[in-house]
CSV table of C-alpha atoms in Angstrom, one decimal:
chain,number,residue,atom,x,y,z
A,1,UNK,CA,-120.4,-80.3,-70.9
A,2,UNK,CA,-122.0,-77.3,-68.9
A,3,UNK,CA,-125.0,-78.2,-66.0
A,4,UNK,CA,-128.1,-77.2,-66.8
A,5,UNK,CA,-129.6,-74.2,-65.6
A,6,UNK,CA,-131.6,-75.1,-62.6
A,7,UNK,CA,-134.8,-74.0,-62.1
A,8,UNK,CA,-137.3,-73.7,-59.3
A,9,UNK,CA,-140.7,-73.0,-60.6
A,10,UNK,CA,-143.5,-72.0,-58.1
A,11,UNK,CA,-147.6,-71.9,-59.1
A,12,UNK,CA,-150.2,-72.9,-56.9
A,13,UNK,CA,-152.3,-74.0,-60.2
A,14,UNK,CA,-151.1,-77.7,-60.3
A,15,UNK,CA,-152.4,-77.4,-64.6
A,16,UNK,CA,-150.4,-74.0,-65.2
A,17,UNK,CA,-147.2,-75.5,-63.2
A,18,UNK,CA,-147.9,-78.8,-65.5
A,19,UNK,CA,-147.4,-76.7,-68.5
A,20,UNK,CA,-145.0,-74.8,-67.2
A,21,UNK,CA,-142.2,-77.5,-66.0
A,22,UNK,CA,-142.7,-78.8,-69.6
A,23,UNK,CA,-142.3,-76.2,-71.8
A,24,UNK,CA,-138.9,-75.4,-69.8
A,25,UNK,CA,-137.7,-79.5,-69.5
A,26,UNK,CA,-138.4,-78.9,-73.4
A,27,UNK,CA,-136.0,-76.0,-73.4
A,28,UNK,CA,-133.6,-78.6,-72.1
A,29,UNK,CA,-133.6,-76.9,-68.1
A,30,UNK,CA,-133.5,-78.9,-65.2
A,31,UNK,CA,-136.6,-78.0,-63.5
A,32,UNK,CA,-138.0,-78.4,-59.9
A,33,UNK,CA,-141.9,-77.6,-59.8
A,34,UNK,CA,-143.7,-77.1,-56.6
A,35,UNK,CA,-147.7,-75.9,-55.9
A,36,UNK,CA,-147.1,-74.5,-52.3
A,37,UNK,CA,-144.8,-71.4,-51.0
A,38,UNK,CA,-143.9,-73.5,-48.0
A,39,UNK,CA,-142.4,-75.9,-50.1
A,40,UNK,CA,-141.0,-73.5,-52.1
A,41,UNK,CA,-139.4,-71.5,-49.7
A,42,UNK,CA,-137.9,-74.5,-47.9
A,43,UNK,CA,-135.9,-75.6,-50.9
A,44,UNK,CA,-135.0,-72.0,-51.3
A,45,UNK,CA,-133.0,-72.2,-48.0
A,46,UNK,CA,-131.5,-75.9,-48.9
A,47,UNK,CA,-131.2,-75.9,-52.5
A,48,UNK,CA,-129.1,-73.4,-54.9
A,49,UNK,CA,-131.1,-72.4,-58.1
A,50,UNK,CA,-130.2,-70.2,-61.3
A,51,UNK,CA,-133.9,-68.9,-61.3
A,52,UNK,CA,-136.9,-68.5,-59.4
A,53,UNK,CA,-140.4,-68.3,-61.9
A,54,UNK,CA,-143.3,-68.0,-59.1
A,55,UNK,CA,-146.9,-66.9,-59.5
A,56,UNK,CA,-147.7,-63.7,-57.2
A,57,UNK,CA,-150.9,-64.9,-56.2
A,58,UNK,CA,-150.5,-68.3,-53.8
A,59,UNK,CA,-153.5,-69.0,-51.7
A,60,UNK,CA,-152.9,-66.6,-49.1
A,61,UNK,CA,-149.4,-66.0,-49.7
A,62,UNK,CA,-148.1,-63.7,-51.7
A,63,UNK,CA,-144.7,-64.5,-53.9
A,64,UNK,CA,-143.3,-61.2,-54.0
A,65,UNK,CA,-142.0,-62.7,-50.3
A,66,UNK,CA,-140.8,-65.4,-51.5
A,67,UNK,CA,-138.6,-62.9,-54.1
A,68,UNK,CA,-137.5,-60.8,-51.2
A,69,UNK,CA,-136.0,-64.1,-49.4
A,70,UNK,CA,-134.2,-64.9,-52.5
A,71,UNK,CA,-132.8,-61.6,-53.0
A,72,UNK,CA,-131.8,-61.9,-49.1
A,73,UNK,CA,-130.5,-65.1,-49.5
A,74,UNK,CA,-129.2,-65.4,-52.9
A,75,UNK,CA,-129.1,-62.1,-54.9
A,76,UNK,CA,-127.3,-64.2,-58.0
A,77,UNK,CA,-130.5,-65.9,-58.4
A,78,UNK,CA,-132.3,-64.9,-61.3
A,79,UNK,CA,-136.1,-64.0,-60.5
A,80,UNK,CA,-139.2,-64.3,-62.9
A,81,UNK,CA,-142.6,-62.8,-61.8
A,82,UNK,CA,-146.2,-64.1,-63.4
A,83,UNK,CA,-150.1,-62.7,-62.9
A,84,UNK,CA,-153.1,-62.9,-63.9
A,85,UNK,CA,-154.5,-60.1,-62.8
A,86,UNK,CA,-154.4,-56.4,-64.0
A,87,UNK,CA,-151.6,-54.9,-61.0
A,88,UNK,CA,-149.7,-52.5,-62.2
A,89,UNK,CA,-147.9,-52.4,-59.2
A,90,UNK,CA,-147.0,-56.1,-59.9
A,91,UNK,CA,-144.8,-55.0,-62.8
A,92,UNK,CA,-143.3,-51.8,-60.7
A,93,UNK,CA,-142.1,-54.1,-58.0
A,94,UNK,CA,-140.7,-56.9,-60.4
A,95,UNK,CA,-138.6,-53.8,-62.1
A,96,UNK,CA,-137.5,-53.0,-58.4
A,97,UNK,CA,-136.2,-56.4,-57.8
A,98,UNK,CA,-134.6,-56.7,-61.3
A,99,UNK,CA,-137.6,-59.4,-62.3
A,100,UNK,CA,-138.2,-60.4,-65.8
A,101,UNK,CA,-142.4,-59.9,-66.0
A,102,UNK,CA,-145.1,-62.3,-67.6
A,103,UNK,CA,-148.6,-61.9,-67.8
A,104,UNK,CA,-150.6,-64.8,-67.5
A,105,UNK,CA,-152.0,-67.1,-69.6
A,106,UNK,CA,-148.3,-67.3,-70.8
A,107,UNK,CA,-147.4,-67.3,-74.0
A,108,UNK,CA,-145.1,-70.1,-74.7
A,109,UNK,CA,-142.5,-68.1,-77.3
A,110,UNK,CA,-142.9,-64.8,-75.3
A,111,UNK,CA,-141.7,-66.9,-71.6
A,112,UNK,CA,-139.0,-69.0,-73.1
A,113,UNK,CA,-137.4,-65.3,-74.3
A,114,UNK,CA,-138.0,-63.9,-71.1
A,115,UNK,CA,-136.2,-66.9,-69.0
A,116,UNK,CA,-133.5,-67.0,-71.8
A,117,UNK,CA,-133.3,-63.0,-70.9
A,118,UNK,CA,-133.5,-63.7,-67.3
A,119,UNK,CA,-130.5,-66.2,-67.2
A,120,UNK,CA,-128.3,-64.4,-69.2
A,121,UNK,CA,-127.6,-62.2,-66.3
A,122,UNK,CA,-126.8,-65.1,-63.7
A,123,UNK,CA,-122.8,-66.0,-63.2
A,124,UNK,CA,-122.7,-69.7,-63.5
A,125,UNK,CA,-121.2,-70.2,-59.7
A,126,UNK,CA,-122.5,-72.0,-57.7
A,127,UNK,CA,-123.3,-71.6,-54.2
A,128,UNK,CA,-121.9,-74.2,-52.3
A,129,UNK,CA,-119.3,-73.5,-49.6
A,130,UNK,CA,-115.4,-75.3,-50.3
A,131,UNK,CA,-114.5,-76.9,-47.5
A,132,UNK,CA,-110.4,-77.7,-47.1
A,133,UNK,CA,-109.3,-81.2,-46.9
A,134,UNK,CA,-106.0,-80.9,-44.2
A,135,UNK,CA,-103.4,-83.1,-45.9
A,136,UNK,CA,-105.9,-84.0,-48.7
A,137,UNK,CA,-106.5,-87.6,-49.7
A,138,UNK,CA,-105.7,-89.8,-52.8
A,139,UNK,CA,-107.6,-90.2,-56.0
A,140,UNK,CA,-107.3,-91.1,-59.3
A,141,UNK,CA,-107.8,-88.3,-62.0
A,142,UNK,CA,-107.8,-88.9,-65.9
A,143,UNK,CA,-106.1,-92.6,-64.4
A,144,UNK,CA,-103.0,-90.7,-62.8
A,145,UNK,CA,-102.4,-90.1,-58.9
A,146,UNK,CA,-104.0,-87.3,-57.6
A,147,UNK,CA,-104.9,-85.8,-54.2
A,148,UNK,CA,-108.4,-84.0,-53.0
A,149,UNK,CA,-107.3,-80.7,-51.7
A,150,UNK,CA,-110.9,-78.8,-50.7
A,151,UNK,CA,-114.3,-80.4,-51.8
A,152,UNK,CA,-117.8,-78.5,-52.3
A,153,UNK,CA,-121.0,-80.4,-52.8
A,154,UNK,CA,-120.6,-78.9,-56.6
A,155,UNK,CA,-117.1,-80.3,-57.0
A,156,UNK,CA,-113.4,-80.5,-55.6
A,157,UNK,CA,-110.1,-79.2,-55.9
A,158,UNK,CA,-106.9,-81.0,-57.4
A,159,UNK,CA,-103.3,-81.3,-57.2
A,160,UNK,CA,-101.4,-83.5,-59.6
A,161,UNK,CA,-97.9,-84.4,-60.0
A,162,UNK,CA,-98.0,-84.4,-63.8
A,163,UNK,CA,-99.0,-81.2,-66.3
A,164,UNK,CA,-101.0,-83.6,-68.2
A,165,UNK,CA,-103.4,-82.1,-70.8
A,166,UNK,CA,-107.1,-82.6,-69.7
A,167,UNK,CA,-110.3,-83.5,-72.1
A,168,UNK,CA,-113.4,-81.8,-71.7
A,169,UNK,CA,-114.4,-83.5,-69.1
A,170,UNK,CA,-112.4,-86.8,-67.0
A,171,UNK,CA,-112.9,-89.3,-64.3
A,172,UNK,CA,-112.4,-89.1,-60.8
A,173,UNK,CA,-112.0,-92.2,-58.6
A,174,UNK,CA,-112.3,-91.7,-55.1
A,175,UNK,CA,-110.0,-95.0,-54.0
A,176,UNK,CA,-111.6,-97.8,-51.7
A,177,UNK,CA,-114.9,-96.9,-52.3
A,178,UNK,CA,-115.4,-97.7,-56.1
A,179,UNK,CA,-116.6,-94.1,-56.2
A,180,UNK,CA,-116.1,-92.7,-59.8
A,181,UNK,CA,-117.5,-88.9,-61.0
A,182,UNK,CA,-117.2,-87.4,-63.9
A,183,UNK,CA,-116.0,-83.9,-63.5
A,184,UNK,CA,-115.0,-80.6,-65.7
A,185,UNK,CA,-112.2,-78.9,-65.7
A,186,UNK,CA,-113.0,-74.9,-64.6
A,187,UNK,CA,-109.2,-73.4,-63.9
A,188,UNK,CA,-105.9,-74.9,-63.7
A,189,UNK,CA,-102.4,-73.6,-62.1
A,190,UNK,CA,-99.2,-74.4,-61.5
A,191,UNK,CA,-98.7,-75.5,-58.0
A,192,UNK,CA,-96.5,-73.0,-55.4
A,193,UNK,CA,-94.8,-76.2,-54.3
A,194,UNK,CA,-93.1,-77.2,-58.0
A,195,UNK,CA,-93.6,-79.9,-60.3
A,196,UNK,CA,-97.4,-80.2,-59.8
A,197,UNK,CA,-100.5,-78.4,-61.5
A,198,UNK,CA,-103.6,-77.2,-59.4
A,199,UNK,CA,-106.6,-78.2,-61.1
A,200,UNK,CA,-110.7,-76.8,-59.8
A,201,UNK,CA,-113.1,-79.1,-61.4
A,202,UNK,CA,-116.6,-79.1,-61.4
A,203,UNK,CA,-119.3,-82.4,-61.6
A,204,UNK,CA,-120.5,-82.8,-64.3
A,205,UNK,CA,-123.9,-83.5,-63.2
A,206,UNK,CA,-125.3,-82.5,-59.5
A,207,UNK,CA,-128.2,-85.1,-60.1
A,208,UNK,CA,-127.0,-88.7,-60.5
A,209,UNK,CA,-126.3,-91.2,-57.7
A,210,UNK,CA,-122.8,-90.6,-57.2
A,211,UNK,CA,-123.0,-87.0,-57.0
A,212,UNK,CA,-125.4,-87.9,-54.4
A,213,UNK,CA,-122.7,-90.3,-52.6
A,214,UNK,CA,-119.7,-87.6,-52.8
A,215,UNK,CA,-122.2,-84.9,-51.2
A,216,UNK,CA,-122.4,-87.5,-48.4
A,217,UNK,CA,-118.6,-87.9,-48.6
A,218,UNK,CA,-118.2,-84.3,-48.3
A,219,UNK,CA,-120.2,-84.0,-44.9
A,220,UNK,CA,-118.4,-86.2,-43.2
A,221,UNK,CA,-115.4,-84.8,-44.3
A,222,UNK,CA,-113.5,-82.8,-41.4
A,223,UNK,CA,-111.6,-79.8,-42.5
């Protein structure tokens, strides 16, 4: 099972974001709307995103910022660009930044192509920094022993004793804790050490409860 693209979609018309955020929850995204670029450009900074759809005209700011930050920042991310007005400049700079281009009032076929088009271009990696676990520490995977050998807020990395065959997707229970994630398996290797298998496996969702209690885990974690 594959995470939803996420989504950060920015207009400072609270009834145009309304329509917005629900023609793309429709189109099964995982969408965070917001109606000010402050907000916007905080979760920006705290947040990773597949795509970026913002309005250029904000009430005295001006999105194309907000697209340089991301391109700063995250140059994976994906970037849509909407107006209302007539600028052809608008659609000039959008082509500079690799920015799919809607006209506003949006047309709901027409924008679902162009995020579709936008997406396609984005690697599915996420942006969250590993961190190594020194000496790692136990787990269960699939039910059989397993140590944590690096973490990320996005998942962790395995080593098993056992080349067991792995389903789509498998439990994880952190022991002690009564912590259990569901996670996907990305790449799997034989361990240098002999005998074991290296497993990277991603969560299979980034917004339930526990993945909020194993991103907790993972800052207290020392490397």
């Amino acid at each position: 099972m594959k995470l939803p693209y996420r989504i950060l979609a920015l207009d400072d018309d609270e009834h145009a974001l309304d329509g917005i955020t629900e023609l793309l929850r429709d189109g099964g995204y995982n969408v965070t709307p917001v109606s000010t670029y402050e907000s916007a450009k905080q979760l920006v900074s705290s947040e990773s995103y597949d795509l970026l759809v913002t309005d250029v005209h904000l009430r005295g700011f001006n999105g194309l910022h907000l697209v340089m930050q991301c391109r700063r920042a995250c140059p994976e991310m994906a970037v849509m660009i909407m107006t209302g007005y007539e600028e052809p400049l608008i659609e000039l700079e959008a082509s500079r930044y690799n920015a799919e281009f809607m006209r506003k009032p949006i047309q709901p076929v027409e924008f679902l192509e162009g995020v579709a088009r936008a997406l396609s271009r984005v690697r599915r990696q996420r942006r969250w920094p590993r961190k190594r676990v020194v000496g790692g520490f136990r787990v269960k995977a699939h039910g059989h022993p397993a140590a944590v050998m690096d973490v990320s807020y996005g998942g962790l990395c395995l080593e098993m004793s056992t080349a067991m065959p792995l389903p789509d997707t498998f439990d994880v229970e952190v022991s002690g804790i009564g912590l259990r994630l569901e996670v996907a398996p990305v790449w799997a290797s034989a361990s240098n050490r002999g005998g074991s298998v290296v497993c990277g496996a991603a969560l299979s969702s980034d917004q339930t409860p526990e993945a909020r209690t194993w991103r907790t885990i993972v800052d207290r974690l020392t490397a």
